Coordinates of N, CA, C and O in Angstrom, one line a residue:
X852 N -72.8 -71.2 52.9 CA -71.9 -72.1 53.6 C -70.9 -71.4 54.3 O -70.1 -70.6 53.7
X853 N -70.6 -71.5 55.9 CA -69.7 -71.0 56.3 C -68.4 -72.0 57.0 O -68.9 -72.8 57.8
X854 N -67.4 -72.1 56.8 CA -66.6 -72.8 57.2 C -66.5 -72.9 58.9 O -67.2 -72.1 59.5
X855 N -65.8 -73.7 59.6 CA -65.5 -73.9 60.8 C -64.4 -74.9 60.9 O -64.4 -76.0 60.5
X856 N -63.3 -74.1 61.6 CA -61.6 -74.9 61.3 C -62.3 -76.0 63.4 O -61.7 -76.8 64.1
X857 N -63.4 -75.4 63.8 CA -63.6 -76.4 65.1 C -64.9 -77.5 64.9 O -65.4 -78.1 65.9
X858 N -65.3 -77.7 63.8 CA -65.9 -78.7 63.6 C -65.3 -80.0 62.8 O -66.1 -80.8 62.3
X859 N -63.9 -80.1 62.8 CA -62.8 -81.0 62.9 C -61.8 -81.1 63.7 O -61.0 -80.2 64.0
X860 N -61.7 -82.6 64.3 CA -60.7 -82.4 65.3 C -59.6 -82.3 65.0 O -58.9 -82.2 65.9
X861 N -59.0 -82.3 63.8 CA -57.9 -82.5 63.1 C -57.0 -81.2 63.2 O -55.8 -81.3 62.9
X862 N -57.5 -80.3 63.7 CA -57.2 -79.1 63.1 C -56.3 -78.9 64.9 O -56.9 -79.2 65.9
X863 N -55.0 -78.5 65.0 CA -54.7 -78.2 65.8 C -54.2 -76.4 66.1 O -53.0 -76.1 66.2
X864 N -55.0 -75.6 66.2 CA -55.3 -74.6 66.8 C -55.0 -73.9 67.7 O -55.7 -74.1 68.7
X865 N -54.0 -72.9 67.7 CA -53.0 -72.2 68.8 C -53.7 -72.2 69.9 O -54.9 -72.3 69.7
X866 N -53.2 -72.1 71.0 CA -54.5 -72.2 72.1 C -54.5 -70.7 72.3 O -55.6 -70.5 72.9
X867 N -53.8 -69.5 72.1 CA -54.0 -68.1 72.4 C -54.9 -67.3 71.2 O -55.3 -66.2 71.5
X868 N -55.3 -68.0 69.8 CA -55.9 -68.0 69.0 C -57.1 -68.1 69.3 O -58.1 -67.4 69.1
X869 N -56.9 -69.6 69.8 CA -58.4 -70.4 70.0 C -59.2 -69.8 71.0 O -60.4 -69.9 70.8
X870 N -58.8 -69.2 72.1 CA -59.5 -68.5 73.4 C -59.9 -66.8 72.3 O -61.0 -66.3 72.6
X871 N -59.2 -66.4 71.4 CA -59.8 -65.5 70.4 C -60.5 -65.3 70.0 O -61.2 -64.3 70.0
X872 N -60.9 -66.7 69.0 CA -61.8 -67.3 68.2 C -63.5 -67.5 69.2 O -64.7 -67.3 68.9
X873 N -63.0 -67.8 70.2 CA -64.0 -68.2 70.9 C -64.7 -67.2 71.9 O -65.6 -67.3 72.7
X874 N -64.1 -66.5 71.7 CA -64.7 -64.7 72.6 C -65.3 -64.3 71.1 O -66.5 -64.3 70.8
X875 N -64.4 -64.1 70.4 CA -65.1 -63.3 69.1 C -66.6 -64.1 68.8 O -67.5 -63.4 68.2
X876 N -66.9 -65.5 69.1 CA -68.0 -66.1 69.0 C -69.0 -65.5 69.2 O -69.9 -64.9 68.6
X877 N -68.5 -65.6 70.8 CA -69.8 -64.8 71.5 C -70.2 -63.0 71.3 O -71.1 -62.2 71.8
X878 N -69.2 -62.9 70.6 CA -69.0 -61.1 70.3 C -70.5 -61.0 69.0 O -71.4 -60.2 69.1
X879 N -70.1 -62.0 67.9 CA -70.8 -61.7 66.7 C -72.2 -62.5 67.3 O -73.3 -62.0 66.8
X880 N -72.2 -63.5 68.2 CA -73.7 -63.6 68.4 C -74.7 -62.5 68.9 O -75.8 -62.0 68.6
X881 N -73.4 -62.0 70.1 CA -74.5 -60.6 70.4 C -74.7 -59.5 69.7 O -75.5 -58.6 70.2
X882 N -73.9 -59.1 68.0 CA -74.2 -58.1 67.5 C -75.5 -59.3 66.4 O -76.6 -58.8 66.2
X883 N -75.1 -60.6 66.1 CA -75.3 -61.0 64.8 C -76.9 -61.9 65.4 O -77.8 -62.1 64.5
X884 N -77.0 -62.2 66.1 CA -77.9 -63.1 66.5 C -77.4 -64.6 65.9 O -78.3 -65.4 65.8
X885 N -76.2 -64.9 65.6 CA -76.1 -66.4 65.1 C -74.9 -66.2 66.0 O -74.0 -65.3 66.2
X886 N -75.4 -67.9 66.3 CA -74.0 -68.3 67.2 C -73.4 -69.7 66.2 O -74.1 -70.7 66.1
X887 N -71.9 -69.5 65.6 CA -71.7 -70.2 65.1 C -70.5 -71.2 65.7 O -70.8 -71.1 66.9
X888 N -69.6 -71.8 65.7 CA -68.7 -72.7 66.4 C -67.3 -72.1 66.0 O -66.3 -72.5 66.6
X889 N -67.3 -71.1 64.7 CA -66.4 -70.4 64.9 C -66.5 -69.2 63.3 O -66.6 -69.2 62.1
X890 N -66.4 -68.2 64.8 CA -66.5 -66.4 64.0 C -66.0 -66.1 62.6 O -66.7 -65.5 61.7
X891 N -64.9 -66.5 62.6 CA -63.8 -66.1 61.9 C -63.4 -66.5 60.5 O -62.7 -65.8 59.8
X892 N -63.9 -67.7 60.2 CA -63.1 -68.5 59.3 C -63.3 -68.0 57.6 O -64.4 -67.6 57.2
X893 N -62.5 -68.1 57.2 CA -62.6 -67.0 55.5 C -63.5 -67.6 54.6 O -63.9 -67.1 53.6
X894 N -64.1 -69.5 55.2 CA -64.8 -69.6 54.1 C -66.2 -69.5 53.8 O -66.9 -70.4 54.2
X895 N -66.6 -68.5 53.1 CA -67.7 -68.3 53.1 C -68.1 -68.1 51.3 O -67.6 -67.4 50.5
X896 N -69.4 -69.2 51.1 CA -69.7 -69.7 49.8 C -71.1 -69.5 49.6 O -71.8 -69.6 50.6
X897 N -71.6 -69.2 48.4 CA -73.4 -68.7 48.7 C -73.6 -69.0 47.1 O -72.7 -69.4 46.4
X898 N -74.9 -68.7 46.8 CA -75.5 -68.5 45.7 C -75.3 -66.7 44.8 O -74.8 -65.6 45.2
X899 N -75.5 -66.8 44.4 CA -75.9 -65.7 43.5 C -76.9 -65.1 43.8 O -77.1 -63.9 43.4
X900 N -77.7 -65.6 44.7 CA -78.8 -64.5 44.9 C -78.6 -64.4 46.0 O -79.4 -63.4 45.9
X901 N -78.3 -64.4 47.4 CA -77.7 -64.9 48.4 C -76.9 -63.6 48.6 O -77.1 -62.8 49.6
X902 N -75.7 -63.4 47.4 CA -74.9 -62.4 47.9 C -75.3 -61.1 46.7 O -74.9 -59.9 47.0
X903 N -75.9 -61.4 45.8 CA -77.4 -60.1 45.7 C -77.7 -59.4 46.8 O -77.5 -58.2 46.7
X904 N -78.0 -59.9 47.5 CA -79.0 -59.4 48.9 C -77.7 -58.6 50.3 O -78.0 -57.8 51.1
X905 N -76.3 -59.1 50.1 CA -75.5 -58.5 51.2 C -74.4 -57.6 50.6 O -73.3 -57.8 50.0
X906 N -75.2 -56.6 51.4 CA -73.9 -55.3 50.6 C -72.9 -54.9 51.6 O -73.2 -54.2 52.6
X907 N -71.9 -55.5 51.3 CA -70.7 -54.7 52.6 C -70.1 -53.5 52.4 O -69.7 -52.9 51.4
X908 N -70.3 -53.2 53.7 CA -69.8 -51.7 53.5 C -67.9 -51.2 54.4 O -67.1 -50.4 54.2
X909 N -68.1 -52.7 55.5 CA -66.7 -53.0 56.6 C -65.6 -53.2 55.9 O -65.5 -54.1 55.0
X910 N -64.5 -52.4 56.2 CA -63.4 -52.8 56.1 C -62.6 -53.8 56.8 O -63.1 -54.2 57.8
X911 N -61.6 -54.3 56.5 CA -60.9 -54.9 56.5 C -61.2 -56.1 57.0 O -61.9 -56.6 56.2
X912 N -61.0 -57.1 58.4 CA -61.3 -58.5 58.6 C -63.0 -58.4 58.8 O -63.6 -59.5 58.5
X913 N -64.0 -56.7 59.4 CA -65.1 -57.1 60.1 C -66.2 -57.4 58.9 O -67.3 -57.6 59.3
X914 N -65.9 -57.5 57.5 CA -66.8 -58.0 56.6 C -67.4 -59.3 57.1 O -68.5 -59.7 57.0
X915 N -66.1 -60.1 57.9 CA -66.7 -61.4 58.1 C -67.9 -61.6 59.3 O -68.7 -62.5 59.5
X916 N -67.8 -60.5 60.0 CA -69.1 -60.2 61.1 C -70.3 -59.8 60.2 O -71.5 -60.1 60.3
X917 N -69.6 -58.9 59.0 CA -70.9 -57.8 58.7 C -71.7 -59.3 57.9 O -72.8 -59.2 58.3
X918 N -71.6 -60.4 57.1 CA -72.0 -61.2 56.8 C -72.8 -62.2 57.5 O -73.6 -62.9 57.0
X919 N -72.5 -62.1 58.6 CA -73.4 -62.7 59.6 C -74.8 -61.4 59.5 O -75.9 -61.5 59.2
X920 N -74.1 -60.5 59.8 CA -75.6 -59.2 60.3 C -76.3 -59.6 58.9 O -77.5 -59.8 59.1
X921 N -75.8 -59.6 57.6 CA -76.8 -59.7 56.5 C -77.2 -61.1 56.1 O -77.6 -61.2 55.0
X922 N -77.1 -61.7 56.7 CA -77.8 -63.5 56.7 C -79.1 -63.0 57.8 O -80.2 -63.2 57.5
X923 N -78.7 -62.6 58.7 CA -79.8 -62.8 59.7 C -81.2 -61.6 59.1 O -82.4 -61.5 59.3
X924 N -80.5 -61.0 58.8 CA -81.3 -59.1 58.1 C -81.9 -59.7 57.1 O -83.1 -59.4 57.1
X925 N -81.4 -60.6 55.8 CA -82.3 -61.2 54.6 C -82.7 -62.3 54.8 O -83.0 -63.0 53.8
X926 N -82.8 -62.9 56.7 CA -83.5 -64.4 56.6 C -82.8 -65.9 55.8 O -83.1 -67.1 55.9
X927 N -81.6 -65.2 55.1 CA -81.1 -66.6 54.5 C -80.4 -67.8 55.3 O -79.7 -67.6 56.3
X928 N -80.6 -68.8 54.6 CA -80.2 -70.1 55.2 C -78.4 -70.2 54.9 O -77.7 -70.0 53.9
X929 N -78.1 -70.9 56.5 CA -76.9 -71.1 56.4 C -76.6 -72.7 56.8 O -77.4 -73.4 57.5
X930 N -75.1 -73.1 56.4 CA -74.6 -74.3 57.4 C -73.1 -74.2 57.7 O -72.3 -73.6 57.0
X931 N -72.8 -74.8 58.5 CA -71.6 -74.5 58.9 C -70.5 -76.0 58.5 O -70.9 -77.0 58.9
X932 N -69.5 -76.1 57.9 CA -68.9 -77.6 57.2 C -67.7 -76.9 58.1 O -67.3 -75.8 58.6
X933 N -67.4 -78.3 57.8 CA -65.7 -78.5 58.7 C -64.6 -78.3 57.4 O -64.4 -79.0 56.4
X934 N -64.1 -77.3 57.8 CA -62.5 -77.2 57.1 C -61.0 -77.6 57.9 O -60.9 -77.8 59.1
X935 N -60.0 -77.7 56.9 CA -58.7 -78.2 57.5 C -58.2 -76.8 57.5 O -58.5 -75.9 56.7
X936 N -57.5 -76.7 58.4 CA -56.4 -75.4 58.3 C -55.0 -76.1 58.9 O -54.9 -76.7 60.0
X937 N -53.8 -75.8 57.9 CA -53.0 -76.0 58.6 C -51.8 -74.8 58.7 O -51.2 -74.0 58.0
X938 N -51.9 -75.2 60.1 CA -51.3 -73.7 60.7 C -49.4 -73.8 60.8 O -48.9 -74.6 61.6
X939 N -48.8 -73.0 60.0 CA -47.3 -73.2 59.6 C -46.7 -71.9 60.6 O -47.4 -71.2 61.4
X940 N -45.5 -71.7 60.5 CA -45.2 -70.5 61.0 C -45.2 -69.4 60.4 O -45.3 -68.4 61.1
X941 N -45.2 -69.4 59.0 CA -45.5 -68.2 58.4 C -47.1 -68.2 58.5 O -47.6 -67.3 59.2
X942 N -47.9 -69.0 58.1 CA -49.2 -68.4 58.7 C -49.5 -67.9 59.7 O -50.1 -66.8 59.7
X943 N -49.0 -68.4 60.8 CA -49.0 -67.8 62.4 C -48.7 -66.6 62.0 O -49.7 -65.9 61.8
X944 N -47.6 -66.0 61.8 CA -47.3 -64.5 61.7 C -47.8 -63.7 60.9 O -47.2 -62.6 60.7
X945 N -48.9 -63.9 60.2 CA -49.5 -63.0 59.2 C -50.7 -62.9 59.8 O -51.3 -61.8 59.6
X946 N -51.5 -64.4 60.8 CA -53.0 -64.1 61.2 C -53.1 -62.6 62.2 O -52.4 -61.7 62.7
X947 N -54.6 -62.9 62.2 CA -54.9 -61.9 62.7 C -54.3 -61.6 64.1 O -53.9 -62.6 64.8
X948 N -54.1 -60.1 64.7 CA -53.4 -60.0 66.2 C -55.0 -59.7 66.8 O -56.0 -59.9 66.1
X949 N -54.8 -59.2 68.5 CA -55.2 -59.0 69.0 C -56.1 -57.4 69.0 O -57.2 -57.1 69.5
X950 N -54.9 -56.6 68.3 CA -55.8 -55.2 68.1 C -56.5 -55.2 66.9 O -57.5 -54.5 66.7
X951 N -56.0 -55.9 66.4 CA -57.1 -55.8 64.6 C -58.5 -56.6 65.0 O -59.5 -56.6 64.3
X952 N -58.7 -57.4 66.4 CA -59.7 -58.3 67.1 C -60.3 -56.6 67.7 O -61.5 -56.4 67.6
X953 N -59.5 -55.6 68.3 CA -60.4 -55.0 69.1 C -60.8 -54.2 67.4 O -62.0 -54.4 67.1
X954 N -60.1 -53.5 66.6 CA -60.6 -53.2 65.9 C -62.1 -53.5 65.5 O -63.0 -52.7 65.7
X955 N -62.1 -54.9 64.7 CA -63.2 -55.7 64.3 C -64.5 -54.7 65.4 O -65.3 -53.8 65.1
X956 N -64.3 -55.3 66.4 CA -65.3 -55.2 67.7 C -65.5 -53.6 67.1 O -66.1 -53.6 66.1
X957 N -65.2 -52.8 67.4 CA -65.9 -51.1 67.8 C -66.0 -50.8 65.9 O -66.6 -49.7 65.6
X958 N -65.6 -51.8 64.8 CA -66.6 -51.9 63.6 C -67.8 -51.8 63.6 O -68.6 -50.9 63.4
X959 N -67.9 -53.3 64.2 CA -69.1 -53.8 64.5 C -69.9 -52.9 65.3 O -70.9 -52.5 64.8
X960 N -69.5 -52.4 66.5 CA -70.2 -51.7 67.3 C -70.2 -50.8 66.2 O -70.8 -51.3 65.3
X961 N -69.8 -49.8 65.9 CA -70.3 -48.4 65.3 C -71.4 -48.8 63.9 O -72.3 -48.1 63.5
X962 N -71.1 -50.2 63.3 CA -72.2 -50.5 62.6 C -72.9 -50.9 62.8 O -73.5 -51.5 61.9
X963 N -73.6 -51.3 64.4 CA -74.7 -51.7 64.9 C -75.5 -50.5 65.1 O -76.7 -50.3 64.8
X964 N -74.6 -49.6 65.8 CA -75.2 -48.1 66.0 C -75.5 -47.3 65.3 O -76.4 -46.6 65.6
X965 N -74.9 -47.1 64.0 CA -75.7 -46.4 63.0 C -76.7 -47.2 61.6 O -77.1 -46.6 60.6
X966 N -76.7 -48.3 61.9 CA -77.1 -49.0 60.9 C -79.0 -49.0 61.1 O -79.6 -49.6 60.3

């Protein structure tokens, strides 16, 4: 089960975030082959045997890409549920910036490339 804070409308969503969120989409479809409604979100829930099968190796936020590459790599079934996030000012100042986004990316790339 992977969460998505955009499959509720409820959820009001920075708009310099949200143009983030939504590049990074298209980022993890072209390493991950799944295009999901949104890249990012922390919740991710499985079976026991499910996460048997995915060994991370990424540091810091790109685990949450590297989990896409090992869903699509062991065939397993996913779905995507709607979560609430509510975004305060101290949340805002702790999410993720912009360089930890380019970070992620040349992760990803260097573990597409030697993987």
């Amino acid at each position: 089960t992977l969460g998505s804070r955009f499959l509720s409308i409820k959820n009001k969503v920075p708009s310099g975030r949200r143009l983030l969120l939504k590049t990074a989409r298209y980022i993890n479809y072209l390493f991950s082959g799944i295009l999901l409604s949104d890249a990012h979100n922390g919740l991710r829930a499985m079976t026991a045997e499910a996460a048997s099968k995915i060994k991370l190796k990424e540091n810091r936020m790109a685990h949450a890409s590297e989990i896409l590459l090992a869903i699509r790599k062991n065939k397993l079934h996913y779905i995507e549920i709607p979560v609430k996030i509510n975004y305060t000012d101290y949340s805002k100042q702790k999410g993720q910036s912009a360089l930890n986004s380019i970070r992620i990316f040349f992760d990803l790339f260097l573990h597409k490339l030697f993987e």
